[in-house]
XYZ file of C-alpha atoms in Angstrom:
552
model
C 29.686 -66.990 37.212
C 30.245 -63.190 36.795
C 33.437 -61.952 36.476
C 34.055 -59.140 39.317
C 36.960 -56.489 39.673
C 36.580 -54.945 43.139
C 34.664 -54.720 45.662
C 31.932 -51.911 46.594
C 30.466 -51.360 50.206
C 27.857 -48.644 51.256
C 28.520 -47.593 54.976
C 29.705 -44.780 57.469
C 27.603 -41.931 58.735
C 27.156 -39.745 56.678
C 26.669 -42.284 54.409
C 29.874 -43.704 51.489
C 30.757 -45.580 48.959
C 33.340 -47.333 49.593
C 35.682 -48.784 46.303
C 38.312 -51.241 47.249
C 40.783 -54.119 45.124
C 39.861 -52.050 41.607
C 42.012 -53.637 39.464
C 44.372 -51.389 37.738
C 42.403 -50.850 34.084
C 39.140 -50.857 36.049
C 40.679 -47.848 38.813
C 42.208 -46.180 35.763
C 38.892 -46.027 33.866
C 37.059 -45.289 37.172
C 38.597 -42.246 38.084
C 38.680 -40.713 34.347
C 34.675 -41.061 34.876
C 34.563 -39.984 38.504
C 36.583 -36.843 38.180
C 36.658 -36.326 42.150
C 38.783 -39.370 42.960
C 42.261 -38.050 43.148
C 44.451 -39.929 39.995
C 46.460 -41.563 43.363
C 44.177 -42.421 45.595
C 44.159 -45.889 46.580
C 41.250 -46.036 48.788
C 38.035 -44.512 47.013
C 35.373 -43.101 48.965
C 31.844 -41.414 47.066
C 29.369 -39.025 48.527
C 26.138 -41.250 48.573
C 23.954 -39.267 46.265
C 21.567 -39.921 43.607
C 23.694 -39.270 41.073
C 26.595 -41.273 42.551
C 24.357 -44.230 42.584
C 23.031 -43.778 38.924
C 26.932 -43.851 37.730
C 27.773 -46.370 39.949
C 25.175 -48.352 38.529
C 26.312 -47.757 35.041
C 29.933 -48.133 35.096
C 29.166 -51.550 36.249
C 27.125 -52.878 33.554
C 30.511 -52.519 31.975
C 32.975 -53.902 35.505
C 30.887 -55.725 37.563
C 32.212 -55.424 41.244
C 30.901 -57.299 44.424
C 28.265 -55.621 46.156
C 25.136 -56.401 47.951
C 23.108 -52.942 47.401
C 21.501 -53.604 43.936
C 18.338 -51.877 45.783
C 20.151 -48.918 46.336
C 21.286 -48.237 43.190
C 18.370 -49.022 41.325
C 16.710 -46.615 43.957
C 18.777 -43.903 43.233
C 18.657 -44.032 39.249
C 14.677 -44.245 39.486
C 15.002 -40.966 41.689
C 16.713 -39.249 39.478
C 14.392 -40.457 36.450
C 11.284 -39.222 38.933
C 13.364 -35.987 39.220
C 13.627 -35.199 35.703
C 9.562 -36.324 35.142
C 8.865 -33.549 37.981
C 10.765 -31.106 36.059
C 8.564 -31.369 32.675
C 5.700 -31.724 35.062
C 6.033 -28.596 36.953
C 7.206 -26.849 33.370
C 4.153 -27.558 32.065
C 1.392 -24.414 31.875
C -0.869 -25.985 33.220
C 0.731 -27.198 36.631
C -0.756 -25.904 39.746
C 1.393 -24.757 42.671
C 0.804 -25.592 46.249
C -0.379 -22.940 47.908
C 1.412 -20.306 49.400
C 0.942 -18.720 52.767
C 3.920 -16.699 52.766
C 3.066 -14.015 50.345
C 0.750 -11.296 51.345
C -3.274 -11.519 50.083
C -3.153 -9.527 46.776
C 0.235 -9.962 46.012
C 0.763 -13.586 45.428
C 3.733 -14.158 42.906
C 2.826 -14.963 39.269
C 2.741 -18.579 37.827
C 6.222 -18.928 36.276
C 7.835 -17.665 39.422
C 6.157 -20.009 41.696
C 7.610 -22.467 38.693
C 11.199 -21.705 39.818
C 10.230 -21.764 43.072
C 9.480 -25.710 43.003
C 12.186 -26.117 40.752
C 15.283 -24.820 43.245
C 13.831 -26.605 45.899
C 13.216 -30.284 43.778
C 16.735 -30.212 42.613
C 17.797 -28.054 45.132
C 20.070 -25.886 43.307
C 19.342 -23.528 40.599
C 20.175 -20.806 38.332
C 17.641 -18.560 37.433
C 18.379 -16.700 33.884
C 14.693 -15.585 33.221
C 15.153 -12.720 31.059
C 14.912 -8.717 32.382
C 11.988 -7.868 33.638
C 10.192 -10.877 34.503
C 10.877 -10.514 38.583
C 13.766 -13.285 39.955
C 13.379 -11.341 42.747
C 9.728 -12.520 43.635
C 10.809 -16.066 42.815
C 13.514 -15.512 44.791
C 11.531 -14.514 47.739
C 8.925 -17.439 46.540
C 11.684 -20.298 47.119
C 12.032 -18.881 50.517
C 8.359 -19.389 51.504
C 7.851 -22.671 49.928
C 10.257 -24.660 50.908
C 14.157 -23.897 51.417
C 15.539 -23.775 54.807
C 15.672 -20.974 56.693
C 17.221 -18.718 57.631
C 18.740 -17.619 54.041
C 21.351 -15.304 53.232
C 20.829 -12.749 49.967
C 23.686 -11.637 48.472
C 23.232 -8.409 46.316
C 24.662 -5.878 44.802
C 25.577 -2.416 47.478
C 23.154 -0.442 46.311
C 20.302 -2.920 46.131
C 19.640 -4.331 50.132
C 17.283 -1.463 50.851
C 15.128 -2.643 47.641
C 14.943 -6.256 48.774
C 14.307 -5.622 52.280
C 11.477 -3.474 50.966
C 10.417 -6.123 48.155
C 10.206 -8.675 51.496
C 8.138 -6.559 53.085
C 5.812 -5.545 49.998
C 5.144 -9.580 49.271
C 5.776 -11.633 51.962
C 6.138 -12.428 55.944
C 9.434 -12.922 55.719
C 11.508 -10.902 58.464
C 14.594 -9.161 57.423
C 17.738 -7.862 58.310
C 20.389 -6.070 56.369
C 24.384 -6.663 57.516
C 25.852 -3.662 58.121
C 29.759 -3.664 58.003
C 32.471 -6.157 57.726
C 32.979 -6.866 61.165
C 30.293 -9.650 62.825
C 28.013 -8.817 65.348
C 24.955 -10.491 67.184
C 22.583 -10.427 64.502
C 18.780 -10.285 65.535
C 16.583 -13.359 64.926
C 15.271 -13.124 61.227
C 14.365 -15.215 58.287
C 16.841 -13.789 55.845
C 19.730 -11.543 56.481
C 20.763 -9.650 53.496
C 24.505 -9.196 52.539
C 26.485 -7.471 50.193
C 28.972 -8.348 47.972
C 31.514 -5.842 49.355
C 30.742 -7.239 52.762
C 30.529 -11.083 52.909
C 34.323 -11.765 53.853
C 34.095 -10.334 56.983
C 31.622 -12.432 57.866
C 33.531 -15.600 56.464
C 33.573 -16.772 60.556
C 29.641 -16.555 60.820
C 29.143 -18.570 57.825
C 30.951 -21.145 58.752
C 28.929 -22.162 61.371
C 26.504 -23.549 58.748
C 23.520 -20.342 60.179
C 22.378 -19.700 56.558
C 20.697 -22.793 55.312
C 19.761 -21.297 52.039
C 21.867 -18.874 49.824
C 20.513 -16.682 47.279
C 22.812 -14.905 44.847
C 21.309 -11.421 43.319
C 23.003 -10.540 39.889
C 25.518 -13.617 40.304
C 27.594 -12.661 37.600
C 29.119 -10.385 40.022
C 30.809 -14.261 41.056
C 32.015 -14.539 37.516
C 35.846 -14.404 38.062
C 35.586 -17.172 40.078
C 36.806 -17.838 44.565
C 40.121 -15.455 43.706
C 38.308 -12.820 45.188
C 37.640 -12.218 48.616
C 33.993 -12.116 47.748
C 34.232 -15.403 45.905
C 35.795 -16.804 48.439
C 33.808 -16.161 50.850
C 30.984 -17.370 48.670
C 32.528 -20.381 47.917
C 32.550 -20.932 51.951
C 28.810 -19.635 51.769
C 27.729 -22.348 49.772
C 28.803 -25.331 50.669
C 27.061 -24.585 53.322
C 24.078 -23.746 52.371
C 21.075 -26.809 51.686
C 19.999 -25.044 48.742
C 21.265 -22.335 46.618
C 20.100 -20.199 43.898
C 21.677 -17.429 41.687
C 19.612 -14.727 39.742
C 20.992 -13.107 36.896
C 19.757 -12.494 33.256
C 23.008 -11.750 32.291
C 25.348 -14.786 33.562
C 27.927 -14.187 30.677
C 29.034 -10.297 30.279
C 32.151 -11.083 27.828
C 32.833 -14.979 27.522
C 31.397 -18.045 27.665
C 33.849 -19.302 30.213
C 32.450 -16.949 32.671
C 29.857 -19.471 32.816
C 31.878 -22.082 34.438
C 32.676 -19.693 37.699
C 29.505 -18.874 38.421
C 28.087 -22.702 38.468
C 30.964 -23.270 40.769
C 28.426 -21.317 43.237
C 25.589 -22.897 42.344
C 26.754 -26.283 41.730
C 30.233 -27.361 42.319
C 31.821 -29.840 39.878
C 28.693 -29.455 37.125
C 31.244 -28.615 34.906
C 33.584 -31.146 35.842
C 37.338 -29.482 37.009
C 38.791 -25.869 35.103
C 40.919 -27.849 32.997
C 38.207 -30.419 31.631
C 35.776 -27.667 31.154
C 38.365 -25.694 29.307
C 39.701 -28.357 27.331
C 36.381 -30.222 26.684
C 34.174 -27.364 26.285
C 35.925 -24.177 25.117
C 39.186 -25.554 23.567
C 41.669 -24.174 25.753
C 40.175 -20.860 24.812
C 37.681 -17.963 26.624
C 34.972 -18.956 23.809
C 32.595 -21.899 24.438
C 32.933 -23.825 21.349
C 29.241 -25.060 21.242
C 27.258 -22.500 23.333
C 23.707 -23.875 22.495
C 25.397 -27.588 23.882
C 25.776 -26.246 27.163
C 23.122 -24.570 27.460
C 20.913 -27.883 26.733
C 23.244 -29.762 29.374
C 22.614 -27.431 32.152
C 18.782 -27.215 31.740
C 18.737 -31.101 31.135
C 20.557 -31.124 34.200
C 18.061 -29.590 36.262
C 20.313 -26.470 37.326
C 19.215 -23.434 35.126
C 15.833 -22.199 34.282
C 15.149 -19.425 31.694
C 12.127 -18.049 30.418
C 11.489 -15.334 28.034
C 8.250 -12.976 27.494
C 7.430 -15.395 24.484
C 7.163 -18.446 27.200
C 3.827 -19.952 27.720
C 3.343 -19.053 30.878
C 4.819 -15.207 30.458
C 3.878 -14.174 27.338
C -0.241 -13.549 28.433
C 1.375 -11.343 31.529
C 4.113 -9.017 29.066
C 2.905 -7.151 26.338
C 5.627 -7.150 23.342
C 8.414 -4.701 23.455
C 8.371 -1.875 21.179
C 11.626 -0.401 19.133
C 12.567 2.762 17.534
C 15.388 3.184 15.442
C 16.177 7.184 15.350
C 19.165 8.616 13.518
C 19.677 12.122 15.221
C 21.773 15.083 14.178
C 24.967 16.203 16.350
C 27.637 18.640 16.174
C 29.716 18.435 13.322
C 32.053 21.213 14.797
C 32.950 19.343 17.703
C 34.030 16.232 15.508
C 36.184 18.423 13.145
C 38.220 19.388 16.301
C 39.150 15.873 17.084
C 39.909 14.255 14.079
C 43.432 14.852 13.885
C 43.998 12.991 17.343
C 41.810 10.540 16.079
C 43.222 9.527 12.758
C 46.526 9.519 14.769
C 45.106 7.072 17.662
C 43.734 5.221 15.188
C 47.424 4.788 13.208
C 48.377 3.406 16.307
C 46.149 1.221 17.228
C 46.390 -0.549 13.510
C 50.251 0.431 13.324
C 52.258 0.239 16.119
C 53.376 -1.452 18.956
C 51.640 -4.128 21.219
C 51.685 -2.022 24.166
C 51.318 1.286 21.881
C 48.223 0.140 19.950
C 46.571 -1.205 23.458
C 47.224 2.196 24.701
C 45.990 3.993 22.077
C 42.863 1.745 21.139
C 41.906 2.403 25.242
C 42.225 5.984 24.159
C 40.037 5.835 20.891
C 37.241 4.109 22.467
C 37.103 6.593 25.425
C 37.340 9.890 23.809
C 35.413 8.585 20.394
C 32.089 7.762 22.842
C 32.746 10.717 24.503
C 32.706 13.039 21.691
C 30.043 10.989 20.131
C 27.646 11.543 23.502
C 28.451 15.221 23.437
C 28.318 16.144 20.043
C 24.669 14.419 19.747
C 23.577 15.499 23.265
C 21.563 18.570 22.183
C 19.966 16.493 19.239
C 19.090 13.621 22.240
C 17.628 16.416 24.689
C 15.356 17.803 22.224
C 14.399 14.396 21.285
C 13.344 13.584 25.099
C 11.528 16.888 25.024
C 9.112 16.164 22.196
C 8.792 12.575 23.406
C 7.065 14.253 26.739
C 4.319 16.037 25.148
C 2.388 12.486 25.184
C 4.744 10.020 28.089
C 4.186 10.825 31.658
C 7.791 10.216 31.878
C 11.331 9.241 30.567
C 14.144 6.846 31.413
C 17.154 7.938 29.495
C 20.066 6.421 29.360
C 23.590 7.001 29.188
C 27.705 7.129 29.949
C 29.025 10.256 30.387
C 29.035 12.827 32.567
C 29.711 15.648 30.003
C 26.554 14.545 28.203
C 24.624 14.285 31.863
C 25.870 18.011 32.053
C 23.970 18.681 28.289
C 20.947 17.098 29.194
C 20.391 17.982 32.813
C 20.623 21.895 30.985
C 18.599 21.206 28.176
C 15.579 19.418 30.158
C 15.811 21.282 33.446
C 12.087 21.925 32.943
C 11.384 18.887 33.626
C 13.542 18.304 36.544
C 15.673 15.397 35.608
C 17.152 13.333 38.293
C 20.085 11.000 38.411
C 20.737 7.251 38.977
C 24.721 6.570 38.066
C 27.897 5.418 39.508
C 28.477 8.626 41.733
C 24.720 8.634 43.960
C 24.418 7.151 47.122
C 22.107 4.325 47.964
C 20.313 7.232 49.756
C 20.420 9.455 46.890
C 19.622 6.726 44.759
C 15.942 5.829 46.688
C 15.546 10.073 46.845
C 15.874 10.042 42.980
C 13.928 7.363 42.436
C 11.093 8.239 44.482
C 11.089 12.045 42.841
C 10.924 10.483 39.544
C 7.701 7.873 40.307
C 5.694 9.923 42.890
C 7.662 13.010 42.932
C 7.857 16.718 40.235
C 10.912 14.427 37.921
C 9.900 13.405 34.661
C 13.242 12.440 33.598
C 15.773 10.198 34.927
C 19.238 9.770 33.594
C 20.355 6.136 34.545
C 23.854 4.881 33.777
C 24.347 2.314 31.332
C 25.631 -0.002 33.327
C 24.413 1.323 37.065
C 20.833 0.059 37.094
C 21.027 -3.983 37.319
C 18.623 -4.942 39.941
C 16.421 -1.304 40.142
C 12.776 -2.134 40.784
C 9.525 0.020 41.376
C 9.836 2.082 37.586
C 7.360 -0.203 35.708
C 4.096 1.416 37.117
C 4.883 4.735 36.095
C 7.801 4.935 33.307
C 7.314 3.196 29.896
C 9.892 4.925 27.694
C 13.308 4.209 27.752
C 15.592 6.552 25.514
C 19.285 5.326 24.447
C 21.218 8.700 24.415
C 24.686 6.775 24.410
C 24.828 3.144 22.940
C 27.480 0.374 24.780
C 29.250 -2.474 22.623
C 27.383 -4.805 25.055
C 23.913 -5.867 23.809
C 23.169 -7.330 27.477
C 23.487 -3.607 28.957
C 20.873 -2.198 26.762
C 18.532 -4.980 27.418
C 19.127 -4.876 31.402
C 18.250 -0.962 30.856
C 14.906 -2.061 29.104
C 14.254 -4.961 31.935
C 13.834 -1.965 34.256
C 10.790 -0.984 32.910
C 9.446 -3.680 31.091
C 8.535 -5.914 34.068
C 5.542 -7.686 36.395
C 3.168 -4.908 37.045
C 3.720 -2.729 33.191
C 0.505 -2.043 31.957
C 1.709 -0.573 29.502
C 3.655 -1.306 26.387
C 7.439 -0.474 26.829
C 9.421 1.412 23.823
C 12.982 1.428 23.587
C 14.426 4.474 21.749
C 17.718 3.778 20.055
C 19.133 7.548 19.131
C 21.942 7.205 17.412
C 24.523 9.594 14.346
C 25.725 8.918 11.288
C 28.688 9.670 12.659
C 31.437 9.151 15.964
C 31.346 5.405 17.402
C 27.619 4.943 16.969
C 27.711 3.411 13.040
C 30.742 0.967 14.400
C 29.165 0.348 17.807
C 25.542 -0.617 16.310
C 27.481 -3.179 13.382
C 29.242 -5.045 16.744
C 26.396 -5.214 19.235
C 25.403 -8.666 17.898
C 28.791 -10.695 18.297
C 29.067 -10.789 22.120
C 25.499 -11.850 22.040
C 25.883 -14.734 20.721
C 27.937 -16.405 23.396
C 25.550 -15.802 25.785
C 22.624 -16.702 23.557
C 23.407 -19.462 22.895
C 24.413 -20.727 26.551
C 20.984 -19.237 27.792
C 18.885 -19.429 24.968
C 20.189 -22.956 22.823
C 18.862 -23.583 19.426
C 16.478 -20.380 18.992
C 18.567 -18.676 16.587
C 20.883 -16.024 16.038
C 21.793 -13.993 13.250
C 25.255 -13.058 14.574
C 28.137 -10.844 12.285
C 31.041 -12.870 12.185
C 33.773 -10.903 14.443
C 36.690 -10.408 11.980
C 38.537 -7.807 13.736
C 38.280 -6.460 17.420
C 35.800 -4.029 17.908
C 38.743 -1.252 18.239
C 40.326 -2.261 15.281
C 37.348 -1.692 13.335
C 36.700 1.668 14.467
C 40.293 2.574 13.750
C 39.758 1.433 10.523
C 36.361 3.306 10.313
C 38.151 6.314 11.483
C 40.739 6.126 8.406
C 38.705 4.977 6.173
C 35.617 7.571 6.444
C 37.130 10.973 7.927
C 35.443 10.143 12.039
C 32.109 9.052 9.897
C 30.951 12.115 9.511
């Protein structure tokens, strides 16, 4: 006779599991494996899910407790194995997608996007960290017409609704309809409303009555400090109510590897397990994951993020390889002369003094080092752009400042340059846009960190020039993902234009350290050739600064 140590019932509507008489080593080892189960609860109830049933299952082979729903179980651990199969099946470059009516003749989405498409809806939940350029959008809009529930809500960026109600309307039948404001309104009958970030707790009310079936997050690392927020929390609210839900970003991790634990808590709720198992289990009571490319195996085993790069299978026949120049350019060695008094003594402080001095001063450094760095090369930059036009149609150049916007706007009026930063409107944004790939622009200046999400560039732009370089390797490669994207015929250059002196030398040592974090989280096992970070990336400019008279 077996030896039981509880009892285990399946009933209710919806349906439970229902744990009762553990005895007290079995209930303590049961709830240190099912993390939900409060540590006092003395009546456990489960979700009946797949999974539930597949631990359930497991954890008895070790306590046996009296049931009558070996069926069940078994049912639910075969599911899951079917689940994974279906994965590697529809992975596979040679699956073929159903058919889908909800795209427009002519502009059916590509193969790996209808890929993600059947992937969200299998599991249901997904996030989507293809890399820049290869259109989450379209598989966005994809899982929409293929499956999820409708109607959805898309969550983007302020600046970006106009450009996904137009993307809608380029590829699909969906009907559309942007929020406007905070405060809730009859909303006309459509199949997804869009939202903004800046908007979504007003509507906290709405969403609580379970309308949006499906959620898709654009750029969801704009969730990545977590429901503290009004925004997360109304997200939070947003999807647990939601059937499935989907985030988009190729950038999930900005700083830390943390950051990746906050946004899954949108996507998929308890993945991770609670903030104090992921942190002590996974990043050591510390912001850095201590095994990135671990994690980033146990959420694609999982089922819950998909990436794919332009060396995929399925991608790489679509994206021709992108192209990089390395450029050293002069600057002004006059303007760096004037500063570097102020900048030996910032840089005294920030090795020298106080806690709250140094952070004070190392804020300083890095602002007014850029700076002077942008301006003093700006002329060099401009001329660069100039010569680069004799043979491109046009030019995407990027940068931070709005001293060195000042430079080049002067230097290539000619060409009548047109901006895309932090100051436009979404109007002036979709003016500038359109002047620059149907209108007399053959330059446009685009913020370093103001273009996540931009669309439409690829059919007419294939140059991208670096004026200013950021610490964050991410930012340049979201810059590049504008152009280099479904629908480039054309190979896409990056230009990297930076001094032998200012930040640049320091900047272009660091930009592999942050990237490793998030390589290895989105990209496990392929590699990395990371510089060991030492000393903060202030530090070591102060140092530079000391050390080799501002570089010059």
């Amino acid at each position: 006779m077996t030896i039981t140590y509880g009892n285990l019932t399946l009933e209710g509507d919806p349906r439970q599991w229902r744990i009762t008489d553990l005895q007290p080593h079995v209930a303590i080892a049961f709830k240190r494996l099912f993390t939900k189960v409060p540590k006092t609860a003395q009546e456990i109830t489960l979700g009946d899910t797949d999974e539930t049933r597949a631990d359930l299952h497991w954890f008895m082979q070790r306590y046996p407790l009296r049931h009558t729903h070996e069926f069940d179980l078994i049912t639910g651990v075969n599911r899951l194995r079917e689940k994974a199969s279906e994965r590697e099946r529809i992975l596979m470059p040679d699956w073929t997608p159903p058919i889908n009516a909800g795209f427009i003749e002519g502009r059916e989405p590509y193969g790996y996007q209808r890929q993600a498409a059947a992937l969200t809806i299998q599991n249901p939940n997904l996030l989507l960290g293809d890399d820049l350029g290869l259109g989450k959008t379209i598989s966005a809009l994809c899982t929409l017409t293929t499956g999820a529930p409708l109607p959805a809500a898309i969550v983007v960026q302020p600046h970006l609704a106009d450009q996904w109600r137009d993307r809608a309307e380029e590829f699909t039948h969906l009907r559309t309809h942007i929020i406007k404001g905070t405060q809730p309104y009859d909303l006309p009958v459509a199949d997804a409303y869009i939202f903004k970030y800046s908007n979504i707790a007003g509507w906290t009310d709405v969403i609580n009555t379970g309308l949006f079936r499906s959620v898709i997050y654009d750029e969801v690392q704009e969730l990545r400090t977590g429901r503290g927020t009004a925004k997360g929390h109304a997200a939070a609210y947003l999807s647990s109510r939601a059937d499935v839900t989907m985030g988009l970003t190729a950038t999930p991790i900005y700083n830390y590897g943390d950051e990746i634990f906050n946004v899954m808590q949108f996507i998929e709720p308890g993945l991770l397990g609670s903030w104090d198992e992921f942190m002590r289990e996974w990043c050591d009571w510390g912001k850095t994951v201590k095994q990135p490319d671990a994690l980033g195996t146990y959420l694609r085993d999982k089922g819950y993020f998909l990436r794919r790069t332009e060396h995929d299978a399925t991608v790489s026949a679509q994206m021709p390889p992108l192209n990089t120049v390395d450029w050293e350019v002069g600057w002004n060695e006059g303007a760096a002369q004037d500063a570097e008094d102020l900048f030996k003594m910032l840089a005294m402080t920030v090795l020298e003094g106080s806690f709250v001095k140094a952070g004070q001063a190392a804020r300083e450094l890095d602002m007014k080092m850029r700076l002077l760095t942008g301006v003093a090369k700006a002329d060099s930059v401009a001329a660069y752009v100039d010569l680069l036009l004799r043979d491109s149609p046009r030019v995407l150049l990027a940068g931070w400042h709005r001293d060195v916007y000042d430079i080049w706007n002067r230097a290539l009026q000619h060409h009548n340059p047109v901006m895309y930063t932090g100051t436009e409107s979404s109007a002036g944004k979709r003016r500038n846009v359109a002047r620059f790939t149907t209108g007399d622009s053959r330059v446009m200046m685009i913020s370093l960190r103001s273009g996540a999400g931009l669309d439409g560039l690829q059919e007419y732009c294939s140059d991208v020039v670096f004026g200013e370089l950021d610490w964050s390797p991410q930012v340049h490669k979201q810059v590049i993902g504008r152009l280099r994207r479904p629908g480039q015929s054309r190979q896409v250059t990056a230009h990297y234009l930076h001094t032998a002196g200012g930040s640049d030398p320091v900047i272009l040592d660091m930009l592999g350290i942050k990237a490793d974090q998030s390589r290895g989280i989105t990209d496990p096992m392929q590699g990395f050739d990371a510089k060991q970070a030492d000393d903060s990336r202030i530090r070591r400019l102060a140092m530079a600064v000391l050390g080799q008279e501002i570089l010059v």
